[in-house]
Amino acid sequence: MNSKVRVVCLLLASLLIAAMITHNGDVAWMMLPFLAYLVVGILQVPEREMLRLRAERTLEQSRSDGLVSIETNVTIANESPAAVHLYIQDTQQTDMNITGGELSKWVTLQPEESTKLNYSFSAIRGDFSWKSIRIVACDPLGLIGTEINLPAAAGIQIRPVIKKFKAIPLRPRSTLHSPGSIPARLGGSGTDFYGVREYHPGDPLRSLDWRMTARHPFKLFTKEFEQEEIAEIGLILDARQNTDLRRGDESMFEYGIGAAASLAETFLHQGHRVSLLVFGKKMSIAFPGYGKTQLHRIMSCLSKARVETDERLSTHLDFLPIRMFPSHSLIIVISSLSSADRSFYQRLRAYGYQALLISPDPIDFAHSMLAQDFDTKLAIRAARLERRLLLDTIAHFQIPVIDWHVSQPLFPLVRNALTHSRGQGEY
Amino acid sequence: MTLRETLFTVCLIILILCLSAGFMFTGQWIGVLAACITGLVWYLAKKNPASWLPHFCLLASVCQAVIGTLTGFPPLLALFSSGIALAVWDLLFLNADLGINPSEAQTRQFEYKHIQSLALAVGLGSAAGGLGRLLHLEPPFFLLMLFIVLAILGLDRVWDVVKKVR
């Protein structure tokens, strides 16, 4: 029973009471239009057994990158023997921004007739899926309806926008023994000259150092080249509540997502083995892998990443399952930091990981939103000091720290930090 | 202007005219003023269909018709006013429901069906009441009450049947 029926019934009851109190037949006659209204509605309610509807949803694409408009079409066909009056309504999911068309409409469908619900939407990123569409079959006056959820499944993944970085020359402490781009300080089959050693049986003749051999009669020497290998890289994206700082339409968490996506793409493009852990209320993991398939996995994780409110202790960084990353990996943590995170970085180094912290600066991000009075300025200063101290403490663990103002380009900062980070000794 | 908007405006004007004419007939100028103010509130309600204003306007218009009847209003005019008030109220919601939709053939078809059903309901109800008055059918009051209660109970039975069918 919808609000219209309730109001009409209430009026009928009121008129009835008024007629009884005043003993006036004319007031009672005034009930007739309202009674007729209900009767006409009730008599035209469609029978559920007679309803035969079919829905089909088509999306322009199943995967998309960034802020593009996605066309959605839902076709509803009437396979009943009689005409039906329908209210069709599709659900607007969180983070969906409708850019055109309509999400709901009223239609009358004749037998074998069909209608289309067309709309387009955009989203920064996300994993959107639909299982059904809500349809209310009712009388033409819209008084009494039968609600049906018709199956119409489809889904789309909108992946974060990737900023293409140039190749980042890494200097990790240890490498994986697969051919790659990082000089491994080992003689082997690379391209850069590494050294000369005495010939061993089995060495290819084309690698003989003829000049050295000429200088030392009866001895043969072989040129060695530096082996180039790949790195094992783990990305940790902090999705705890404190990262969800918003400035108008902008979100600091989205900057973190963008950074993780760009870094993953760059490292995978360079041939490294990359894994991802999104740490928040719900953890999502892309286990180590290579190539395009791994990029799809990582992008899928990043598309679904959400900051959810959770006050439980389990969202403390100390509970992060750090051992999912192979030992001696290079771990890049993207986190805006909280005061209790210090111990996590200590643990990271204690386990022997080489690490890099990219910390989007929340104070700089929120600065334009804050008041400019004396107290606020003082508070900002205190917060900056606290953050500086925390960053310095982490830097003391021999972890390079990037204090990232999100308006700055990230690539030069990461390149500088990673190129010079080989000197991280054991902690 | 769409058909539903035109009909809404026409019905609203008729409603104000009917109520004003009735109150003028009895010489209650304050009633005329109340009818005109209610007309303005109906327009406000059209702008805010999701609020309680449409329901309030319907209640106010029906109350005016009832008060008019009790103070010597022509009964047919009061009956017609309450029917038209119902039509205005329904058209307001129809306009709100279809307002944002483009004029698609199937939506227009729904609009025509809705208006047809509304016209049928208001016409039938008003005609039945009017016929009863014109034919000087003046059943004893308690008989009339009994008839209405039976009609409501009958409606309840129809509702039960509909629920079973659904």
mmCIF file with all atom_site columns, C-alpha atoms in Angstrom, chain A residues 116-237:
data_model
loop_
_atom_site.group_PDB
_atom_site.id
_atom_site.type_symbol
_atom_site.label_atom_id
_atom_site.label_alt_id
_atom_site.label_comp_id
_atom_site.label_asym_id
_atom_site.label_entity_id
_atom_site.label_seq_id
_atom_site.pdbx_PDB_ins_code
_atom_site.Cartn_x
_atom_site.Cartn_y
_atom_site.Cartn_z
_atom_site.occupancy
_atom_site.B_iso_or_equiv
_atom_site.pdbx_formal_charge
_atom_site.auth_seq_id
_atom_site.auth_comp_id
_atom_site.auth_asym_id
_atom_site.auth_atom_id
_atom_site.pdbx_PDB_model_num
ATOM 1   C CA . LYS A 1 116 ? 14.887  0.667   -23.102 1.00 0.00 ? 116 LYS A CA 1
ATOM 2   C CA . LEU A 1 117 ? 16.248  2.401   -20.051 1.00 0.00 ? 117 LEU A CA 1
ATOM 3   C CA . ASN A 1 118 ? 19.327  4.292   -21.206 1.00 0.00 ? 118 ASN A CA 1
ATOM 4   C CA . TYR A 1 119 ? 21.685  6.210   -19.036 1.00 0.00 ? 119 TYR A CA 1
ATOM 5   C CA . SER A 1 120 ? 25.337  7.028   -18.872 1.00 0.00 ? 120 SER A CA 1
ATOM 6   C CA . PHE A 1 121 ? 27.528  7.409   -15.838 1.00 0.00 ? 121 PHE A CA 1
ATOM 7   C CA . SER A 1 122 ? 31.066  8.194   -14.921 1.00 0.00 ? 122 SER A CA 1
ATOM 8   C CA . ALA A 1 123 ? 33.166  7.327   -11.896 1.00 0.00 ? 123 ALA A CA 1
ATOM 9   C CA . ILE A 1 124 ? 36.705  7.985   -10.801 1.00 0.00 ? 124 ILE A CA 1
ATOM 10  C CA . ARG A 1 125 ? 37.154  4.260   -10.304 1.00 0.00 ? 125 ARG A CA 1
ATOM 11  C CA . GLY A 1 126 ? 35.266  1.290   -8.923  1.00 0.00 ? 126 GLY A CA 1
ATOM 12  C CA . ASP A 1 127 ? 33.949  -2.172  -9.515  1.00 0.00 ? 127 ASP A CA 1
ATOM 13  C CA . PHE A 1 128 ? 30.277  -1.893  -10.439 1.00 0.00 ? 128 PHE A CA 1
ATOM 14  C CA . SER A 1 129 ? 28.031  -4.875  -10.890 1.00 0.00 ? 129 SER A CA 1
ATOM 15  C CA . TRP A 1 130 ? 24.284  -5.362  -11.150 1.00 0.00 ? 130 TRP A CA 1
ATOM 16  C CA . LYS A 1 131 ? 22.315  -8.525  -10.649 1.00 0.00 ? 131 LYS A CA 1
ATOM 17  C CA . SER A 1 132 ? 18.789  -7.366  -11.339 1.00 0.00 ? 132 SER A CA 1
ATOM 18  C CA . ILE A 1 133 ? 16.547  -4.448  -12.106 1.00 0.00 ? 133 ILE A CA 1
ATOM 19  C CA . ARG A 1 134 ? 13.580  -3.357  -9.991  1.00 0.00 ? 134 ARG A CA 1
ATOM 20  C CA . ILE A 1 135 ? 10.247  -3.322  -11.754 1.00 0.00 ? 135 ILE A CA 1
ATOM 21  C CA . VAL A 1 136 ? 6.865   -2.470  -10.253 1.00 0.00 ? 136 VAL A CA 1
ATOM 22  C CA . ALA A 1 137 ? 3.899   -3.679  -12.281 1.00 0.00 ? 137 ALA A CA 1
ATOM 23  C CA . CYS A 1 138 ? 0.876   -1.678  -11.192 1.00 0.00 ? 138 CYS A CA 1
ATOM 24  C CA . ASP A 1 139 ? -2.478  -0.260  -12.197 1.00 0.00 ? 139 ASP A CA 1
ATOM 25  C CA . PRO A 1 140 ? -2.486  2.875   -14.385 1.00 0.00 ? 140 PRO A CA 1
ATOM 26  C CA . LEU A 1 141 ? -3.179  5.061   -11.343 1.00 0.00 ? 141 LEU A CA 1
ATOM 27  C CA . GLY A 1 142 ? -0.087  3.683   -9.620  1.00 0.00 ? 142 GLY A CA 1
ATOM 28  C CA . LEU A 1 143 ? -1.997  2.663   -6.491  1.00 0.00 ? 143 LEU A CA 1
ATOM 29  C CA . ILE A 1 144 ? -1.214  -1.024  -6.056  1.00 0.00 ? 144 ILE A CA 1
ATOM 30  C CA . GLY A 1 145 ? 1.951   -2.531  -7.446  1.00 0.00 ? 145 GLY A CA 1
ATOM 31  C CA . THR A 1 146 ? 3.703   -5.861  -7.637  1.00 0.00 ? 146 THR A CA 1
ATOM 32  C CA . GLU A 1 147 ? 7.424   -5.523  -7.172  1.00 0.00 ? 147 GLU A CA 1
ATOM 33  C CA . ILE A 1 148 ? 9.639   -7.777  -9.268  1.00 0.00 ? 148 ILE A CA 1
ATOM 34  C CA . ASN A 1 149 ? 13.412  -7.960  -9.384  1.00 0.00 ? 149 ASN A CA 1
ATOM 35  C CA . LEU A 1 150 ? 14.150  -9.131  -12.893 1.00 0.00 ? 150 LEU A CA 1
ATOM 36  C CA . PRO A 1 151 ? 17.568  -10.689 -13.404 1.00 0.00 ? 151 PRO A CA 1
ATOM 37  C CA . ALA A 1 152 ? 19.714  -8.407  -15.566 1.00 0.00 ? 152 ALA A CA 1
ATOM 38  C CA . ALA A 1 153 ? 23.308  -9.049  -14.656 1.00 0.00 ? 153 ALA A CA 1
ATOM 39  C CA . ALA A 1 154 ? 26.301  -7.088  -15.891 1.00 0.00 ? 154 ALA A CA 1
ATOM 40  C CA . GLY A 1 155 ? 29.402  -5.482  -14.476 1.00 0.00 ? 155 GLY A CA 1
ATOM 41  C CA . ILE A 1 156 ? 32.115  -3.032  -15.264 1.00 0.00 ? 156 ILE A CA 1
ATOM 42  C CA . GLN A 1 157 ? 35.440  -2.259  -13.707 1.00 0.00 ? 157 GLN A CA 1
ATOM 43  C CA . ILE A 1 158 ? 36.625  1.324   -13.855 1.00 0.00 ? 158 ILE A CA 1
ATOM 44  C CA . ARG A 1 159 ? 40.311  1.317   -13.176 1.00 0.00 ? 159 ARG A CA 1
ATOM 45  C CA . PRO A 1 160 ? 42.307  4.182   -11.699 1.00 0.00 ? 160 PRO A CA 1
ATOM 46  C CA . VAL A 1 161 ? 43.985  6.560   -14.090 1.00 0.00 ? 161 VAL A CA 1
ATOM 47  C CA . ILE A 1 162 ? 47.624  5.656   -14.647 1.00 0.00 ? 162 ILE A CA 1
ATOM 48  C CA . LYS A 1 163 ? 50.186  8.403   -15.065 1.00 0.00 ? 163 LYS A CA 1
ATOM 49  C CA . LYS A 1 164 ? 52.890  6.944   -17.274 1.00 0.00 ? 164 LYS A CA 1
ATOM 50  C CA . PHE A 1 165 ? 56.269  7.192   -15.596 1.00 0.00 ? 165 PHE A CA 1
ATOM 51  C CA . LYS A 1 166 ? 59.600  6.828   -17.355 1.00 0.00 ? 166 LYS A CA 1
ATOM 52  C CA . ALA A 1 167 ? 61.661  3.800   -16.371 1.00 0.00 ? 167 ALA A CA 1
ATOM 53  C CA . ILE A 1 168 ? 62.918  4.083   -12.789 1.00 0.00 ? 168 ILE A CA 1
ATOM 54  C CA . PRO A 1 169 ? 66.506  2.845   -12.425 1.00 0.00 ? 169 PRO A CA 1
ATOM 55  C CA . LEU A 1 170 ? 66.283  0.676   -9.288  1.00 0.00 ? 170 LEU A CA 1
ATOM 56  C CA . ARG A 1 171 ? 69.198  -0.281  -7.095  1.00 0.00 ? 171 ARG A CA 1
ATOM 57  C CA . PRO A 1 172 ? 67.737  -3.025  -4.897  1.00 0.00 ? 172 PRO A CA 1
ATOM 58  C CA . ARG A 1 173 ? 69.936  -4.873  -2.451  1.00 0.00 ? 173 ARG A CA 1
ATOM 59  C CA . SER A 1 174 ? 68.955  -8.244  -3.854  1.00 0.00 ? 174 SER A CA 1
ATOM 60  C CA . THR A 1 175 ? 67.474  -9.310  -7.140  1.00 0.00 ? 175 THR A CA 1
ATOM 61  C CA . LEU A 1 176 ? 65.584  -12.288 -8.520  1.00 0.00 ? 176 LEU A CA 1
ATOM 62  C CA . HIS A 1 177 ? 67.570  -14.555 -10.790 1.00 0.00 ? 177 HIS A CA 1
ATOM 63  C CA . SER A 1 178 ? 65.624  -13.818 -13.913 1.00 0.00 ? 178 SER A CA 1
ATOM 64  C CA . PRO A 1 179 ? 66.873  -11.692 -16.756 1.00 0.00 ? 179 PRO A CA 1
ATOM 65  C CA . GLY A 1 180 ? 65.857  -8.096  -16.281 1.00 0.00 ? 180 GLY A CA 1
ATOM 66  C CA . SER A 1 181 ? 67.165  -4.580  -16.233 1.00 0.00 ? 181 SER A CA 1
ATOM 67  C CA . ILE A 1 182 ? 68.935  -4.220  -12.882 1.00 0.00 ? 182 ILE A CA 1
ATOM 68  C CA . PRO A 1 183 ? 72.708  -4.708  -12.744 1.00 0.00 ? 183 PRO A CA 1
ATOM 69  C CA . ALA A 1 184 ? 73.108  -7.565  -10.265 1.00 0.00 ? 184 ALA A CA 1
ATOM 70  C CA . ARG A 1 185 ? 76.871  -7.159  -9.479  1.00 0.00 ? 185 ARG A CA 1
ATOM 71  C CA . LEU A 1 186 ? 77.389  -10.660 -10.759 1.00 0.00 ? 186 LEU A CA 1
ATOM 72  C CA . GLY A 1 187 ? 79.251  -11.783 -13.804 1.00 0.00 ? 187 GLY A CA 1
ATOM 73  C CA . GLY A 1 188 ? 76.999  -13.264 -16.408 1.00 0.00 ? 188 GLY A CA 1
ATOM 74  C CA . SER A 1 189 ? 75.293  -12.682 -19.694 1.00 0.00 ? 189 SER A CA 1
ATOM 75  C CA . GLY A 1 190 ? 74.617  -8.953  -19.523 1.00 0.00 ? 190 GLY A CA 1
ATOM 76  C CA . THR A 1 191 ? 75.692  -6.112  -21.746 1.00 0.00 ? 191 THR A CA 1
ATOM 77  C CA . ASP A 1 192 ? 77.848  -3.964  -19.427 1.00 0.00 ? 192 ASP A CA 1
ATOM 78  C CA . PHE A 1 193 ? 81.485  -4.893  -18.942 1.00 0.00 ? 193 PHE A CA 1
ATOM 79  C CA . TYR A 1 194 ? 82.047  -6.343  -15.469 1.00 0.00 ? 194 TYR A CA 1
ATOM 80  C CA . GLY A 1 195 ? 85.594  -7.687  -15.381 1.00 0.00 ? 195 GLY A CA 1
ATOM 81  C CA . VAL A 1 196 ? 88.149  -10.171 -16.668 1.00 0.00 ? 196 VAL A CA 1
ATOM 82  C CA . ARG A 1 197 ? 88.905  -13.590 -15.257 1.00 0.00 ? 197 ARG A CA 1
ATOM 83  C CA . GLU A 1 198 ? 90.902  -16.635 -16.221 1.00 0.00 ? 198 GLU A CA 1
ATOM 84  C CA . TYR A 1 199 ? 89.352  -18.808 -18.867 1.00 0.00 ? 199 TYR A CA 1
ATOM 85  C CA . HIS A 1 200 ? 87.351  -21.808 -17.687 1.00 0.00 ? 200 HIS A CA 1
ATOM 86  C CA . PRO A 1 201 ? 86.624  -24.669 -20.015 1.00 0.00 ? 201 PRO A CA 1
ATOM 87  C CA . GLY A 1 202 ? 83.177  -24.156 -21.472 1.00 0.00 ? 202 GLY A CA 1
ATOM 88  C CA . ASP A 1 203 ? 83.382  -20.358 -21.701 1.00 0.00 ? 203 ASP A CA 1
ATOM 89  C CA . PRO A 1 204 ? 82.281  -19.161 -25.153 1.00 0.00 ? 204 PRO A CA 1
ATOM 90  C CA . LEU A 1 205 ? 85.190  -18.290 -27.387 1.00 0.00 ? 205 LEU A CA 1
ATOM 91  C CA . ARG A 1 206 ? 83.608  -14.975 -28.405 1.00 0.00 ? 206 ARG A CA 1
ATOM 92  C CA . SER A 1 207 ? 84.039  -13.735 -24.828 1.00 0.00 ? 207 SER A CA 1
ATOM 93  C CA . LEU A 1 208 ? 87.818  -14.295 -24.802 1.00 0.00 ? 208 LEU A CA 1
ATOM 94  C CA . ASP A 1 209 ? 89.790  -11.161 -23.981 1.00 0.00 ? 209 ASP A CA 1
ATOM 95  C CA . TRP A 1 210 ? 92.411  -11.375 -26.733 1.00 0.00 ? 210 TRP A CA 1
ATOM 96  C CA . ARG A 1 211 ? 94.457  -8.394  -25.550 1.00 0.00 ? 211 ARG A CA 1
ATOM 97  C CA . MET A 1 212 ? 94.897  -9.799  -22.051 1.00 0.00 ? 212 MET A CA 1
ATOM 98  C CA . THR A 1 213 ? 95.674  -13.222 -23.502 1.00 0.00 ? 213 THR A CA 1
ATOM 99  C CA . ALA A 1 214 ? 98.337  -11.660 -25.733 1.00 0.00 ? 214 ALA A CA 1
ATOM 100 C CA . ARG A 1 215 ? 99.971  -10.015 -22.732 1.00 0.00 ? 215 ARG A CA 1
ATOM 101 C CA . HIS A 1 216 ? 100.115 -13.281 -20.773 1.00 0.00 ? 216 HIS A CA 1
ATOM 102 C CA . PRO A 1 217 ? 101.497 -16.105 -22.910 1.00 0.00 ? 217 PRO A CA 1
ATOM 103 C CA . PHE A 1 218 ? 100.084 -19.583 -22.360 1.00 0.00 ? 218 PHE A CA 1
ATOM 104 C CA . LYS A 1 219 ? 97.090  -18.207 -20.430 1.00 0.00 ? 219 LYS A CA 1
ATOM 105 C CA . LEU A 1 220 ? 93.598  -17.479 -21.633 1.00 0.00 ? 220 LEU A CA 1
ATOM 106 C CA . PHE A 1 221 ? 91.269  -14.776 -20.217 1.00 0.00 ? 221 PHE A CA 1
ATOM 107 C CA . THR A 1 222 ? 87.550  -14.298 -20.512 1.00 0.00 ? 222 THR A CA 1
ATOM 108 C CA . LYS A 1 223 ? 85.620  -11.034 -20.377 1.00 0.00 ? 223 LYS A CA 1
ATOM 109 C CA . GLU A 1 224 ? 82.728  -11.001 -17.946 1.00 0.00 ? 224 GLU A CA 1
ATOM 110 C CA . PHE A 1 225 ? 79.594  -8.939  -18.310 1.00 0.00 ? 225 PHE A CA 1
ATOM 111 C CA . GLU A 1 226 ? 77.356  -7.788  -15.496 1.00 0.00 ? 226 GLU A CA 1
ATOM 112 C CA . GLN A 1 227 ? 74.265  -9.878  -15.159 1.00 0.00 ? 227 GLN A CA 1
ATOM 113 C CA . GLU A 1 228 ? 70.990  -7.922  -15.275 1.00 0.00 ? 228 GLU A CA 1
ATOM 114 C CA . GLU A 1 229 ? 68.151  -9.208  -13.175 1.00 0.00 ? 229 GLU A CA 1
ATOM 115 C CA . ILE A 1 230 ? 64.725  -8.221  -11.991 1.00 0.00 ? 230 ILE A CA 1
ATOM 116 C CA . ALA A 1 231 ? 63.592  -6.933  -8.638  1.00 0.00 ? 231 ALA A CA 1
ATOM 117 C CA . GLU A 1 232 ? 60.922  -8.173  -6.270  1.00 0.00 ? 232 GLU A CA 1
ATOM 118 C CA . ILE A 1 233 ? 58.692  -5.242  -5.409  1.00 0.00 ? 233 ILE A CA 1
ATOM 119 C CA . GLY A 1 234 ? 55.822  -5.096  -2.935  1.00 0.00 ? 234 GLY A CA 1
ATOM 120 C CA . LEU A 1 235 ? 53.401  -2.194  -2.826  1.00 0.00 ? 235 LEU A CA 1
ATOM 121 C CA . ILE A 1 236 ? 51.436  -1.483  0.344   1.00 0.00 ? 236 ILE A CA 1
ATOM 122 C CA . LEU A 1 237 ? 48.576  0.978   0.072   1.00 0.00 ? 237 LEU A CA 1
#
